[in-house]
Amino acid sequence: MFLCSWSLLCLNVPPQGERNLYRWRRKFWMTCLTLLAPEWIFQTAVGQWIHARRSIKNYHEAGYLWWTEKHGFFANMGGFMLQARDKAQVGEPEPKYWTTFPLNADQLLYLMKHNYVKPLQIDKKLIREKDKVDGAIRILTLLQISWFLINVVGRAAQHLTITCLELTTAFFIFCAFGISFCWAHKPADLVLPEIIITEYFIQDILDNAGDQARGPYLRTPLDFVDHKEWALSLYFQHCVSILRHMRIPIGRPVVPIPAIENTHDLPVSDTVTTTIFWFSMVYVVLFFSAWNFTFPSHMEAILWRAAIVTTVLTLPAFWFSTRWAFSWYPRLKERFNLQFSDPMQLRTAPRCRHWPGHGRLARRARSVLACCKNNSISKHEKLDIPLKAIFPMYILGFLYCTARAYIYAADLCELRSLPPNTYDSVNWADLVPHL
């Protein structure tokens, strides 16, 4: 599973000048994350695939018919970097603030439409030359995991013992096929991006954009083009902030960002989110097939079943709490406010008097709740998470990750006591008819 995750991952372009050790460490952590929650990586891959396909339509409508799905992946993974001038640099030997920052497909199209950069025409061969993983390696990886899956089916057909580790690997392949399909045209292990130079001042670009470009930005100065936070991106940024407060280095908390994070989830529609939810449900429900497996002890069998039930229950609970906090509750609240918007229908509630001596406690409580809603360094309002979503995220996320971690631990512990026919191979002559 580890080798499969390592070979299937297509990470974004790293920050310029980063050491190889940091790149390997980042890929190692992403591989561990893939092992812990392959359905989350699948959702990330689906979002990137949808946005790459959507960019083809946008570029073709603008007249750039050379744009392909591979270009869309290349742009959204940080393959294009913008080098813009800044008025503060005039007459000074070194820039003070603006540095090179990544562009996604929509931001690059915006710059070309408004003639801030010269129209580009990048051949796919240039992207293929930067790609460190060719199609042959990906095909061999898929053939290898497919053969493993066929062997598991053959063992089940001949009533041979299947270990929990083999079953977990087979179900992991279920997600690996989806990830491979979505990332079929995404380059892998890119190091050097394409630098795009504009002669315009970055401040002029922002001023010409109007009110939508005013105010602080979260990632790059061109956030106004397409930046949109959604539930999963807010969740993950919240968790990353917790790790940073624990002095665990995850990315670089600087703006503009030097590269697009590998954990950046692109927003998708509610229909796609619901489809991915049912895909994830099928993935976790498949583990019930090991309900009657033989374990070294009765307690291990009980804990295994408890872990499976925990994953099956926490996943729909997490989906429901997220939809309720970010979608259903705001709609009900808006509908309720519109229905009773007439001042004659509303009664002014009497103001509650603060109890003596409780002012400091109330302020401390509000401060703690504000930190729970937004623990980012910038404290930008776009990063606020409703409290009705943040507490279920903590509880359900802890339960889900603990259950998944125990499943892997139980898979390894089971290997110490296995039935004799576990070591028998599949007799393909009995399964495949031959002349």
Coordinates of C-alpha atoms in Angstrom, one line a residue:
M1 CA 0.0 0.0 0.0
F2 CA 2.8 2.4 0.8
L3 CA 4.6 1.8 -2.5
C4 CA 1.2 2.1 -4.3
S5 CA 0.5 5.4 -2.6
W6 CA 4.0 6.7 -3.2
S7 CA 3.9 6.0 -7.0
L8 CA 0.3 7.2 -7.6
L9 CA 0.8 10.6 -5.9
C10 CA 1.1 13.6 -8.2
L11 CA 2.3 16.5 -5.9
N12 CA 2.2 20.1 -6.8
V13 CA 5.2 22.2 -7.8
P14 CA 7.3 22.8 -4.7
P15 CA 8.5 26.3 -3.7
Q16 CA 11.5 27.4 -5.6
G17 CA 14.9 26.8 -4.0
E18 CA 13.5 24.1 -1.7
R19 CA 15.9 21.3 -0.7
N20 CA 15.3 17.8 -1.9
L21 CA 15.0 16.6 1.7
Y22 CA 12.0 18.8 2.2
R23 CA 10.4 17.5 -1.0
W24 CA 10.9 13.9 0.0
R25 CA 9.5 14.7 3.5
R26 CA 6.4 16.3 2.0
K27 CA 5.8 13.3 -0.2
F28 CA 6.3 11.0 2.7
W29 CA 3.7 12.8 4.8
M30 CA 1.2 12.9 1.9
T31 CA 1.8 9.1 1.4
C32 CA 0.9 8.6 5.1
L33 CA -2.2 10.8 4.7
T34 CA -3.2 8.7 1.7
L35 CA -2.9 5.5 3.8
L36 CA -4.9 7.0 6.6
A37 CA -7.7 8.5 4.4
P38 CA -7.5 7.4 0.8
E39 CA -11.1 8.7 0.2
W40 CA -9.9 12.2 1.1
I41 CA -7.1 12.0 -1.5
F42 CA -9.7 10.7 -4.0
Q43 CA -11.9 13.7 -3.3
T44 CA -8.9 16.1 -3.8
A45 CA -8.2 14.3 -7.1
V46 CA -11.8 14.6 -8.3
G47 CA -11.8 18.4 -7.5
Q48 CA -8.6 18.9 -9.5
W49 CA -9.9 16.8 -12.4
I50 CA -13.2 18.8 -12.5
H51 CA -11.4 22.1 -12.5
A52 CA -8.9 21.0 -15.2
R53 CA -11.8 19.9 -17.4
R54 CA -13.6 23.2 -16.7
S55 CA -10.6 25.2 -17.7
I56 CA -10.7 23.6 -21.2
K57 CA -14.1 25.1 -21.8
N58 CA -13.1 28.6 -20.5
Y59 CA -10.0 28.8 -22.6
H60 CA -11.6 27.5 -25.7
E61 CA -14.4 30.1 -25.3
A62 CA -11.7 32.8 -25.0
G63 CA -10.0 31.6 -28.3
Y64 CA -7.1 29.6 -26.8
L65 CA -7.8 26.3 -28.6
W66 CA -4.3 24.9 -27.7
W67 CA -5.3 24.5 -24.0
T68 CA -5.8 20.9 -22.9
E69 CA -6.5 19.0 -19.7
K70 CA -2.8 18.6 -19.1
H71 CA -2.4 22.4 -19.2
G72 CA -5.2 22.8 -16.7
F73 CA -3.5 20.4 -14.3
F74 CA -0.2 22.1 -14.9
A75 CA -1.6 25.5 -14.1
N76 CA -3.6 24.5 -11.0
M77 CA -0.6 22.7 -9.5
G78 CA 1.5 25.8 -9.6
G79 CA 3.2 25.3 -12.9
F80 CA 2.9 29.0 -13.8
M81 CA 4.5 31.7 -11.6
L82 CA 3.9 35.4 -12.1
Q83 CA 6.7 37.9 -11.7
A84 CA 5.1 41.4 -11.4
R85 CA 6.6 44.7 -10.8
D86 CA 5.9 46.8 -7.7
K87 CA 6.0 50.6 -7.4
A88 CA 8.0 50.2 -4.2
Q89 CA 10.8 48.6 -6.3
V90 CA 11.4 51.8 -8.4
G91 CA 14.9 53.1 -7.7
E92 CA 15.7 50.3 -5.3
P93 CA 18.1 47.5 -5.9
E94 CA 15.9 44.7 -4.3
P95 CA 12.2 44.2 -4.1
K96 CA 10.6 44.8 -0.7
Y97 CA 7.3 43.0 -0.8
W98 CA 6.1 41.5 -4.0
T99 CA 7.7 38.2 -5.0
T100 CA 6.9 35.5 -7.5
F101 CA 3.7 33.7 -6.7
P102 CA 1.8 30.9 -8.4
L103 CA -1.1 31.3 -10.8
N104 CA -4.0 28.9 -11.4
A105 CA -5.8 28.4 -14.7
D106 CA -8.5 31.1 -14.0
Q107 CA -6.0 33.7 -12.9
L108 CA -3.8 33.1 -15.9
L109 CA -6.8 33.4 -18.2
Y110 CA -7.8 36.7 -16.5
L111 CA -4.3 38.2 -17.1
M112 CA -4.3 37.2 -20.7
K113 CA -7.9 38.5 -21.3
H114 CA -6.9 41.9 -19.9
N115 CA -3.6 42.0 -21.8
Y116 CA -1.5 42.0 -18.6
V117 CA 0.6 39.3 -20.0
K118 CA 1.3 38.3 -23.6
P119 CA -0.9 35.5 -25.0
L120 CA 0.8 32.2 -24.4
Q121 CA 0.9 29.0 -26.5
I122 CA 2.7 26.3 -24.5
D123 CA 3.1 22.9 -26.2
K124 CA 2.2 19.8 -24.3
K125 CA 5.6 18.5 -25.1
L126 CA 7.1 21.0 -22.7
I127 CA 5.0 19.8 -19.9
R128 CA 5.8 16.2 -20.7
E129 CA 9.5 17.0 -20.6
K130 CA 9.0 18.4 -17.0
D131 CA 7.0 15.3 -16.0
K132 CA 9.3 12.9 -14.1
V133 CA 6.9 9.9 -14.2
D134 CA 6.0 8.6 -17.7
G135 CA 2.9 6.7 -18.6
A136 CA 4.7 3.3 -18.6
I137 CA 5.4 3.5 -14.9
R138 CA 1.8 4.3 -14.1
I139 CA 0.5 1.5 -16.3
L140 CA 2.9 -1.0 -14.7
T141 CA 1.7 0.2 -11.2
L142 CA -1.9 -0.3 -12.2
L143 CA -1.2 -3.8 -13.6
Q144 CA 0.6 -4.7 -10.4
I145 CA -2.2 -3.7 -8.1
S146 CA -4.8 -5.3 -10.5
W147 CA -2.9 -8.6 -10.3
F148 CA -3.0 -8.4 -6.5
L149 CA -6.7 -7.8 -6.6
I150 CA -7.2 -10.7 -9.0
N151 CA -5.3 -12.9 -6.5
V152 CA -7.5 -11.9 -3.7
V153 CA -10.6 -12.8 -5.7
G154 CA -9.0 -16.1 -6.6
R155 CA -8.3 -16.9 -3.0
A156 CA -11.9 -16.1 -2.1
A157 CA -13.2 -18.4 -4.9
Q158 CA -11.1 -21.3 -3.7
H159 CA -12.0 -20.7 0.0
L160 CA -8.4 -19.9 1.0
T161 CA -7.8 -17.7 4.0
I162 CA -7.6 -14.0 3.3
T163 CA -5.8 -11.9 5.9
C164 CA -7.1 -8.5 7.0
L165 CA -4.0 -6.9 5.6
E166 CA -4.8 -8.3 2.2
L167 CA -8.4 -7.2 2.4
T168 CA -7.4 -3.7 3.5
T169 CA -5.0 -3.5 0.6
A170 CA -7.7 -4.7 -1.8
F171 CA -10.1 -2.0 -0.6
F172 CA -7.3 0.5 -0.8
I173 CA -6.9 -0.4 -4.5
F174 CA -10.6 0.5 -4.9
C175 CA -9.7 4.1 -4.2
A176 CA -6.4 3.9 -6.0
F177 CA -8.2 3.2 -9.3
G178 CA -10.3 6.3 -8.9
I179 CA -7.2 8.5 -8.0
S180 CA -5.4 7.1 -11.1
F181 CA -8.3 7.9 -13.4
C182 CA -8.6 11.5 -12.2
W183 CA -4.8 12.1 -12.3
A184 CA -4.2 10.3 -15.6
H185 CA -3.2 13.6 -17.3
K186 CA -1.6 15.3 -14.2
P187 CA 2.2 15.7 -14.3
A188 CA 4.1 14.3 -11.4
D189 CA 7.3 15.3 -9.5
L190 CA 7.6 18.7 -11.3
V191 CA 10.3 20.9 -9.9
L192 CA 10.7 23.9 -12.2
P193 CA 7.7 26.1 -13.2
E194 CA 7.2 28.5 -16.1
I195 CA 7.9 32.1 -15.1
I196 CA 5.5 34.6 -16.6
I197 CA 6.7 38.2 -16.6
T198 CA 4.4 41.2 -16.8
E199 CA 5.5 44.8 -17.2
Y200 CA 2.5 46.0 -15.2
F201 CA 2.7 47.1 -11.6
I202 CA 0.8 44.7 -9.4
Q203 CA -0.9 47.6 -7.7
D204 CA -2.2 48.8 -11.1
I205 CA -3.7 45.3 -11.7
L206 CA -5.5 45.5 -8.4
D207 CA -6.7 49.1 -8.9
N208 CA -8.1 48.3 -12.4
A209 CA -10.0 45.3 -10.9
G210 CA -12.1 47.7 -8.7
D211 CA -13.6 47.0 -5.3
Q212 CA -13.4 43.2 -5.7
A213 CA -9.6 43.4 -5.4
R214 CA -9.5 45.6 -2.4
G215 CA -8.8 44.4 1.1
P216 CA -6.4 41.8 2.4
Y217 CA -5.9 38.6 0.5
L218 CA -5.3 35.0 1.8
R219 CA -3.1 33.4 -0.7
T220 CA -2.1 35.7 -3.6
P221 CA -3.0 39.2 -4.8
L222 CA -5.2 37.6 -7.5
D223 CA -7.5 35.9 -5.1
F224 CA -10.3 38.1 -6.3
V225 CA -10.4 36.2 -9.6
D226 CA -11.6 32.9 -8.3
H227 CA -10.7 32.4 -4.7
K228 CA -13.5 30.6 -2.8
E229 CA -13.2 28.8 0.5
W230 CA -15.5 25.9 1.2
A231 CA -16.0 23.4 4.1
L232 CA -13.2 21.0 3.4
S233 CA -10.6 23.6 2.7
L234 CA -11.6 25.4 5.9
Y235 CA -11.3 22.2 7.9
F236 CA -7.9 21.4 6.6
Q237 CA -6.5 24.9 7.1
H238 CA -7.9 24.8 10.7
C239 CA -6.0 21.5 11.3
V240 CA -2.8 22.9 9.7
S241 CA -3.0 25.9 12.0
I242 CA -3.2 23.5 15.0
L243 CA -0.1 21.7 13.9
R244 CA 1.7 25.0 13.4
H245 CA 0.8 26.0 16.9
M246 CA 2.3 22.7 18.1
R247 CA 5.6 23.7 16.3
I248 CA 5.1 21.0 13.6
P249 CA 6.2 22.7 10.3
I250 CA 3.4 22.3 7.7
G251 CA 4.0 24.6 4.7
R252 CA 5.0 28.2 5.0
P253 CA 2.6 30.7 6.6
V254 CA 3.5 33.5 4.3
V255 CA 1.7 35.6 1.7
P256 CA 1.9 35.6 -1.2
I257 CA 2.2 31.8 -1.0
P258 CA 5.4 30.5 -2.7
A259 CA 3.6 27.4 -4.1
I260 CA 0.1 25.8 -4.1
E261 CA -0.3 23.4 -1.2
N262 CA -0.8 19.8 -2.0
T263 CA -3.6 19.8 0.6
H264 CA -5.5 22.6 -1.1
D265 CA -9.0 21.3 -1.9
L266 CA -10.7 22.9 -4.9
P267 CA -14.4 23.6 -4.4
V268 CA -16.9 21.3 -6.1
S269 CA -20.7 21.3 -6.3
D270 CA -23.0 19.7 -3.8
T271 CA -23.8 17.0 -6.3
V272 CA -20.2 16.0 -6.6
T273 CA -19.7 16.1 -2.8
T274 CA -22.7 13.9 -2.3
T275 CA -21.4 11.4 -5.0
I276 CA -18.0 11.3 -3.3
F277 CA -19.7 10.7 0.0
W278 CA -21.5 7.6 -1.3
F279 CA -18.2 6.5 -2.8
S280 CA -16.6 6.8 0.6
M281 CA -19.4 5.0 2.2
V282 CA -19.0 2.1 -0.1
Y283 CA -15.3 2.0 0.7
V284 CA -15.8 1.8 4.5
V285 CA -18.8 -0.6 4.3
L286 CA -16.7 -3.1 2.3
F287 CA -14.8 -3.7 5.6
F288 CA -17.9 -5.5 6.9
S289 CA -16.8 -8.4 4.8
A290 CA -14.2 -9.2 7.4
W291 CA -16.7 -9.3 10.2
N292 CA -16.3 -13.1 10.7
F293 CA -12.6 -13.3 10.1
T294 CA -10.5 -15.3 12.5
F295 CA -8.4 -13.2 14.9
P296 CA -5.8 -14.3 17.4
S297 CA -8.0 -13.4 20.3
H298 CA -11.7 -12.7 20.9
M299 CA -10.9 -9.2 22.2
E300 CA -9.1 -8.3 18.9
A301 CA -12.1 -9.4 17.0
I302 CA -14.4 -7.2 19.1
L303 CA -12.0 -4.2 18.7
W304 CA -11.9 -4.8 14.9
R305 CA -15.6 -4.8 14.6
A306 CA -15.9 -1.7 16.8
A307 CA -13.4 0.1 14.6
I308 CA -15.4 -0.8 11.5
V309 CA -18.6 0.4 13.0
T310 CA -17.0 3.6 14.1
T311 CA -15.8 4.5 10.6
V312 CA -19.2 3.7 9.1
L313 CA -21.0 5.8 11.7
T314 CA -18.6 8.8 11.8
L315 CA -18.5 9.3 8.1
P316 CA -22.2 10.1 7.5
A317 CA -22.3 12.0 10.8
F318 CA -19.4 14.2 9.5
W319 CA -21.2 14.7 6.2
F320 CA -24.5 15.6 7.9
S321 CA -22.9 18.1 10.3
T322 CA -21.0 19.8 7.5
R323 CA -24.0 20.1 5.3
W324 CA -26.1 21.3 8.2
A325 CA -23.6 24.0 9.3
F326 CA -22.6 25.3 5.8
S327 CA -25.7 24.7 3.7
W328 CA -28.9 23.7 5.3
Y329 CA -28.8 25.9 8.4
P330 CA -27.9 29.1 6.6
R331 CA -30.7 28.5 4.1
L332 CA -33.2 28.0 6.9
K333 CA -32.0 31.0 8.7
E334 CA -32.3 33.2 5.6
R335 CA -35.7 31.8 4.9
F336 CA -36.8 32.5 8.5
N337 CA -35.5 36.1 8.4
L338 CA -37.2 36.8 5.1
Q339 CA -40.5 35.4 6.4
F340 CA -40.4 37.5 9.5
S341 CA -38.7 40.6 8.1
D342 CA -41.6 42.8 8.9
P343 CA -40.8 44.8 12.1
M344 CA -44.4 44.4 13.2
Q345 CA -44.0 40.7 13.4
L346 CA -40.9 40.8 15.6
R347 CA -40.9 41.3 19.3
T348 CA -38.0 43.1 20.7
A349 CA -36.4 40.8 23.3
P350 CA -35.4 42.4 26.6
R351 CA -31.7 42.9 27.1
C352 CA -30.1 40.4 29.5
R353 CA -28.3 42.0 32.4
H354 CA -24.8 40.8 33.0
W355 CA -24.4 39.2 36.4
P356 CA -21.9 41.1 38.7
G357 CA -18.4 39.8 38.4
H358 CA -19.0 37.7 35.3
G359 CA -17.7 40.2 32.7
R360 CA -14.2 38.8 32.6
L361 CA -15.5 35.3 32.4
A362 CA -17.8 36.2 29.5
R363 CA -14.9 37.9 27.6
R364 CA -12.7 34.9 28.2
A365 CA -15.4 32.6 26.8
R366 CA -15.9 34.8 23.8
S367 CA -12.2 34.8 23.1
V368 CA -11.9 31.0 23.3
L369 CA -14.9 30.6 21.0
A370 CA -13.4 33.1 18.6
C371 CA -10.1 31.1 18.5
C372 CA -12.1 27.9 17.9
K373 CA -13.9 29.5 15.0
N374 CA -10.7 30.9 13.5
N375 CA -7.3 29.9 14.6
S376 CA -5.4 31.2 11.6
I377 CA -2.6 33.8 11.9
S378 CA -4.3 36.4 9.7
K379 CA -7.7 36.0 11.4
H380 CA -9.4 36.6 8.1
E381 CA -13.2 36.4 8.2
K382 CA -13.3 34.1 5.2
L383 CA -11.6 31.4 7.4
D384 CA -14.3 31.4 10.0
I385 CA -15.9 28.0 10.7
P386 CA -19.3 27.8 12.4
L387 CA -19.1 26.4 15.9
K388 CA -21.9 23.9 15.0
A389 CA -19.3 22.4 12.5
I390 CA -16.0 22.8 14.4
F391 CA -16.9 20.7 17.4
P392 CA -18.2 17.8 15.4
M393 CA -15.1 18.0 13.3
Y394 CA -12.9 17.6 16.3
I395 CA -14.9 14.7 17.8
L396 CA -15.7 12.8 14.6
G397 CA -12.3 13.4 13.1
F398 CA -10.6 12.0 16.2
L399 CA -12.8 8.9 16.3
Y400 CA -12.4 8.2 12.6
C401 CA -8.6 8.6 12.5
T402 CA -8.3 6.5 15.7
A403 CA -10.5 3.7 14.2
R404 CA -8.5 3.7 10.9
A405 CA -5.2 3.6 12.7
Y406 CA -6.4 0.6 14.8
I407 CA -7.5 -1.2 11.6
Y408 CA -3.9 -1.0 10.3
A409 CA -2.5 -2.0 13.7
A410 CA -4.9 -5.0 13.9
D411 CA -3.9 -6.0 10.3
L412 CA -0.3 -6.4 11.4
C413 CA -1.1 -8.1 14.7
E414 CA -3.2 -10.7 13.0
L415 CA -0.1 -12.0 11.1
R416 CA 1.2 -13.6 14.3
S417 CA -1.4 -16.3 14.2
L418 CA -2.7 -17.5 10.8
P419 CA -4.4 -20.7 9.6
P420 CA -2.2 -23.1 7.6
N421 CA -4.0 -22.5 4.3
T422 CA -3.1 -18.8 4.4
Y423 CA 0.3 -19.8 2.9
D424 CA -1.3 -21.7 0.0
S425 CA -1.3 -20.2 -3.5
V426 CA -4.2 -19.9 -5.9
N427 CA -4.5 -22.9 -8.2
W428 CA -5.4 -21.1 -11.4
A429 CA -5.7 -24.3 -13.3
D430 CA -8.9 -25.0 -11.4
L431 CA -10.3 -21.5 -12.1
V432 CA -9.3 -20.8 -15.6
P433 CA -10.6 -23.3 -18.2
H434 CA -8.0 -24.4 -20.7
L435 CA -7.9 -26.5 -23.8

